[in-house]
């Protein structure tokens, strides 16, 4: 983040990065927090690279991505 910028995440964890969770990042993302948006985009890129490697290596017929946080990547209006 740029110097002087604040994030909802920082406020939620009281400036203690060991308290950051996926749920906090997801909630901050849904509120439009720029740090959370950057984190989610980076996670999406890494996940995409990993899945494309698995697809190219194993040629599966189906890829299923699941878990409680998968739906949280869709920003609420």
PDB file of N, CA and C in Angstrom, residues 2-44:
ATOM      1  N   UNK A   2       0.319   2.279  -0.518  1.00  0.00           N
ATOM      2  CA  UNK A   2       1.034   3.550  -0.508  1.00  0.00           C
ATOM      3  C   UNK A   2       1.132   4.067   0.924  1.00  0.00           C
ATOM      4  N   UNK A   3       2.231   4.753   1.195  1.00  0.00           N
ATOM      5  CA  UNK A   3       2.407   5.317   2.521  1.00  0.00           C
ATOM      6  C   UNK A   3       1.271   6.275   2.831  1.00  0.00           C
ATOM      7  N   UNK A   4       0.732   6.169   4.018  1.00  0.00           N
ATOM      8  CA  UNK A   4      -0.368   7.030   4.430  1.00  0.00           C
ATOM      9  C   UNK A   4      -1.745   6.437   4.163  1.00  0.00           C
ATOM     10  N   UNK A   5      -1.830   5.435   3.277  1.00  0.00           N
ATOM     11  CA  UNK A   5      -3.112   4.780   3.024  1.00  0.00           C
ATOM     12  C   UNK A   5      -3.454   3.862   4.184  1.00  0.00           C
ATOM     13  N   UNK A   6      -4.727   3.768   4.474  1.00  0.00           N
ATOM     14  CA  UNK A   6      -5.161   2.839   5.510  1.00  0.00           C
ATOM     15  C   UNK A   6      -6.059   1.782   4.878  1.00  0.00           C
ATOM     16  N   UNK A   7      -6.198   0.694   5.580  1.00  0.00           N
ATOM     17  CA  UNK A   7      -7.005  -0.412   5.097  1.00  0.00           C
ATOM     18  C   UNK A   7      -7.954  -0.852   6.199  1.00  0.00           C
ATOM     19  N   UNK A   8      -9.103  -1.313   5.795  1.00  0.00           N
ATOM     20  CA  UNK A   8     -10.054  -1.874   6.753  1.00  0.00           C
ATOM     21  C   UNK A   8      -9.393  -3.036   7.493  1.00  0.00           C
ATOM     22  N   UNK A   9      -8.551  -3.766   6.779  1.00  0.00           N
ATOM     23  CA  UNK A   9      -7.866  -4.922   7.371  1.00  0.00           C
ATOM     24  C   UNK A   9      -7.028  -4.490   8.561  1.00  0.00           C
ATOM     25  N   UNK A  10      -6.258  -3.416   8.404  1.00  0.00           N
ATOM     26  CA  UNK A  10      -5.409  -2.930   9.493  1.00  0.00           C
ATOM     27  C   UNK A  10      -6.239  -2.597  10.725  1.00  0.00           C
ATOM     28  N   UNK A  11      -7.388  -1.985  10.498  1.00  0.00           N
ATOM     29  CA  UNK A  11      -8.247  -1.608  11.619  1.00  0.00           C
ATOM     30  C   UNK A  11      -8.843  -2.845  12.290  1.00  0.00           C
ATOM     31  N   UNK A  12      -9.229  -3.842  11.486  1.00  0.00           N
ATOM     32  CA  UNK A  12      -9.850  -5.061  12.039  1.00  0.00           C
ATOM     33  C   UNK A  12      -8.877  -5.858  12.906  1.00  0.00           C
ATOM     34  N   UNK A  13      -7.608  -5.852  12.532  1.00  0.00           N
ATOM     35  CA  UNK A  13      -6.625  -6.659  13.260  1.00  0.00           C
ATOM     36  C   UNK A  13      -5.779  -5.818  14.209  1.00  0.00           C
ATOM     37  N   UNK A  14      -6.152  -4.551  14.363  1.00  0.00           N
ATOM     38  CA  UNK A  14      -5.449  -3.638  15.264  1.00  0.00           C
ATOM     39  C   UNK A  14      -3.949  -3.607  14.982  1.00  0.00           C
ATOM     40  N   UNK A  15      -3.603  -3.519  13.685  1.00  0.00           N
ATOM     41  CA  UNK A  15      -2.213  -3.453  13.216  1.00  0.00           C
ATOM     42  C   UNK A  15      -1.370  -4.656  13.614  1.00  0.00           C
ATOM     43  N   UNK A  16      -2.005  -5.800  13.887  1.00  0.00           N
ATOM     44  CA  UNK A  16      -1.285  -7.037  14.199  1.00  0.00           C
ATOM     45  C   UNK A  16      -1.499  -8.022  13.041  1.00  0.00           C
ATOM     46  N   UNK A  17      -0.523  -8.110  12.114  1.00  0.00           N
ATOM     47  CA  UNK A  17      -0.705  -8.952  10.930  1.00  0.00           C
ATOM     48  C   UNK A  17      -0.909 -10.430  11.225  1.00  0.00           C
ATOM     49  N   UNK A  18      -0.573 -10.894  12.438  1.00  0.00           N
ATOM     50  CA  UNK A  18      -0.785 -12.304  12.764  1.00  0.00           C
ATOM     51  C   UNK A  18      -2.270 -12.628  12.955  1.00  0.00           C
ATOM     52  N   UNK A  19      -3.116 -11.604  13.068  1.00  0.00           N
ATOM     53  CA  UNK A  19      -4.553 -11.802  13.252  1.00  0.00           C
ATOM     54  C   UNK A  19      -5.333 -11.812  11.930  1.00  0.00           C
ATOM     55  N   UNK A  20      -4.648 -11.599  10.811  1.00  0.00           N
ATOM     56  CA  UNK A  20      -5.337 -11.556   9.516  1.00  0.00           C
ATOM     57  C   UNK A  20      -5.816 -12.953   9.136  1.00  0.00           C
ATOM     58  N   UNK A  21      -7.083 -13.024   8.736  1.00  0.00           N
ATOM     59  CA  UNK A  21      -7.661 -14.290   8.285  1.00  0.00           C
ATOM     60  C   UNK A  21      -8.265 -14.094   6.889  1.00  0.00           C
ATOM     61  N   UNK A  22      -8.549 -15.211   6.233  1.00  0.00           N
ATOM     62  CA  UNK A  22      -9.185 -15.150   4.914  1.00  0.00           C
ATOM     63  C   UNK A  22     -10.548 -14.473   5.008  1.00  0.00           C
ATOM     64  N   UNK A  23     -11.262 -14.711   6.096  1.00  0.00           N
ATOM     65  CA  UNK A  23     -12.585 -14.109   6.268  1.00  0.00           C
ATOM     66  C   UNK A  23     -12.489 -12.586   6.366  1.00  0.00           C
ATOM     67  N   UNK A  24     -11.500 -12.080   7.080  1.00  0.00           N
ATOM     68  CA  UNK A  24     -11.310 -10.628   7.196  1.00  0.00           C
ATOM     69  C   UNK A  24     -10.997 -10.032   5.834  1.00  0.00           C
ATOM     70  N   UNK A  25     -10.125 -10.690   5.089  1.00  0.00           N
ATOM     71  CA  UNK A  25      -9.780 -10.196   3.750  1.00  0.00           C
ATOM     72  C   UNK A  25     -11.016 -10.214   2.855  1.00  0.00           C
ATOM     73  N   UNK A  26     -11.797 -11.281   2.922  1.00  0.00           N
ATOM     74  CA  UNK A  26     -13.006 -11.400   2.119  1.00  0.00           C
ATOM     75  C   UNK A  26     -14.016 -10.301   2.445  1.00  0.00           C
ATOM     76  N   UNK A  27     -14.216 -10.042   3.728  1.00  0.00           N
ATOM     77  CA  UNK A  27     -15.157  -8.996   4.130  1.00  0.00           C
ATOM     78  C   UNK A  27     -14.670  -7.617   3.697  1.00  0.00           C
ATOM     79  N   UNK A  28     -13.365  -7.380   3.822  1.00  0.00           N
ATOM     80  CA  UNK A  28     -12.801  -6.103   3.383  1.00  0.00           C
ATOM     81  C   UNK A  28     -12.932  -5.958   1.866  1.00  0.00           C
ATOM     82  N   UNK A  29     -12.761  -7.049   1.137  1.00  0.00           N
ATOM     83  CA  UNK A  29     -12.929  -7.048  -0.315  1.00  0.00           C
ATOM     84  C   UNK A  29     -14.353  -6.634  -0.676  1.00  0.00           C
ATOM     85  N   UNK A  30     -15.328  -7.211   0.006  1.00  0.00           N
ATOM     86  CA  UNK A  30     -16.724  -6.888  -0.274  1.00  0.00           C
ATOM     87  C   UNK A  30     -17.058  -5.436   0.047  1.00  0.00           C
ATOM     88  N   UNK A  31     -16.265  -4.815   0.917  1.00  0.00           N
ATOM     89  CA  UNK A  31     -16.458  -3.402   1.247  1.00  0.00           C
ATOM     90  C   UNK A  31     -15.651  -2.479   0.326  1.00  0.00           C
ATOM     91  N   UNK A  32     -14.908  -3.078  -0.632  1.00  0.00           N
ATOM     92  CA  UNK A  32     -14.163  -2.287  -1.604  1.00  0.00           C
ATOM     93  C   UNK A  32     -12.794  -1.834  -1.147  1.00  0.00           C
ATOM     94  N   UNK A  33     -12.232  -2.461  -0.134  1.00  0.00           N
ATOM     95  CA  UNK A  33     -10.907  -2.102   0.381  1.00  0.00           C
ATOM     96  C   UNK A  33      -9.842  -2.398  -0.669  1.00  0.00           C
ATOM     97  N   UNK A  34      -9.000  -1.422  -0.984  1.00  0.00           N
ATOM     98  CA  UNK A  34      -8.018  -1.583  -2.065  1.00  0.00           C
ATOM     99  C   UNK A  34      -6.966  -2.651  -1.761  1.00  0.00           C
ATOM    100  N   UNK A  35      -6.531  -2.768  -0.518  1.00  0.00           N
ATOM    101  CA  UNK A  35      -5.555  -3.810  -0.169  1.00  0.00           C
ATOM    102  C   UNK A  35      -6.178  -5.194  -0.351  1.00  0.00           C
ATOM    103  N   UNK A  36      -7.407  -5.364   0.132  1.00  0.00           N
ATOM    104  CA  UNK A  36      -8.085  -6.654  -0.002  1.00  0.00           C
ATOM    105  C   UNK A  36      -8.316  -6.998  -1.476  1.00  0.00           C
ATOM    106  N   UNK A  37      -8.656  -6.012  -2.285  1.00  0.00           N
ATOM    107  CA  UNK A  37      -8.848  -6.250  -3.721  1.00  0.00           C
ATOM    108  C   UNK A  37      -7.547  -6.721  -4.344  1.00  0.00           C
ATOM    109  N   UNK A  38      -6.436  -6.080  -4.009  1.00  0.00           N
ATOM    110  CA  UNK A  38      -5.132  -6.502  -4.539  1.00  0.00           C
ATOM    111  C   UNK A  38      -4.769  -7.914  -4.089  1.00  0.00           C
ATOM    112  N   UNK A  39      -5.039  -8.234  -2.827  1.00  0.00           N
ATOM    113  CA  UNK A  39      -4.757  -9.571  -2.306  1.00  0.00           C
ATOM    114  C   UNK A  39      -5.590 -10.615  -3.049  1.00  0.00           C
ATOM    115  N   UNK A  40      -6.882 -10.351  -3.235  1.00  0.00           N
ATOM    116  CA  UNK A  40      -7.756 -11.309  -3.930  1.00  0.00           C
ATOM    117  C   UNK A  40      -7.326 -11.505  -5.378  1.00  0.00           C
ATOM    118  N   UNK A  41      -6.912 -10.439  -6.039  1.00  0.00           N
ATOM    119  CA  UNK A  41      -6.438 -10.569  -7.421  1.00  0.00           C
ATOM    120  C   UNK A  41      -5.174 -11.418  -7.475  1.00  0.00           C
ATOM    121  N   UNK A  42      -4.278 -11.207  -6.534  1.00  0.00           N
ATOM    122  CA  UNK A  42      -3.047 -12.001  -6.483  1.00  0.00           C
ATOM    123  C   UNK A  42      -3.352 -13.474  -6.209  1.00  0.00           C
ATOM    124  N   UNK A  43      -4.260 -13.730  -5.278  1.00  0.00           N
ATOM    125  CA  UNK A  43      -4.670 -15.107  -4.985  1.00  0.00           C
ATOM    126  C   UNK A  43      -5.284 -15.752  -6.224  1.00  0.00           C
ATOM    127  N   UNK A  44      -6.116 -15.009  -6.941  1.00  0.00           N
ATOM    128  CA  UNK A  44      -6.732 -15.521  -8.165  1.00  0.00           C
ATOM    129  C   UNK A  44      -5.697 -15.869  -9.216  1.00  0.00           C
TER     130      UNK A  44
END
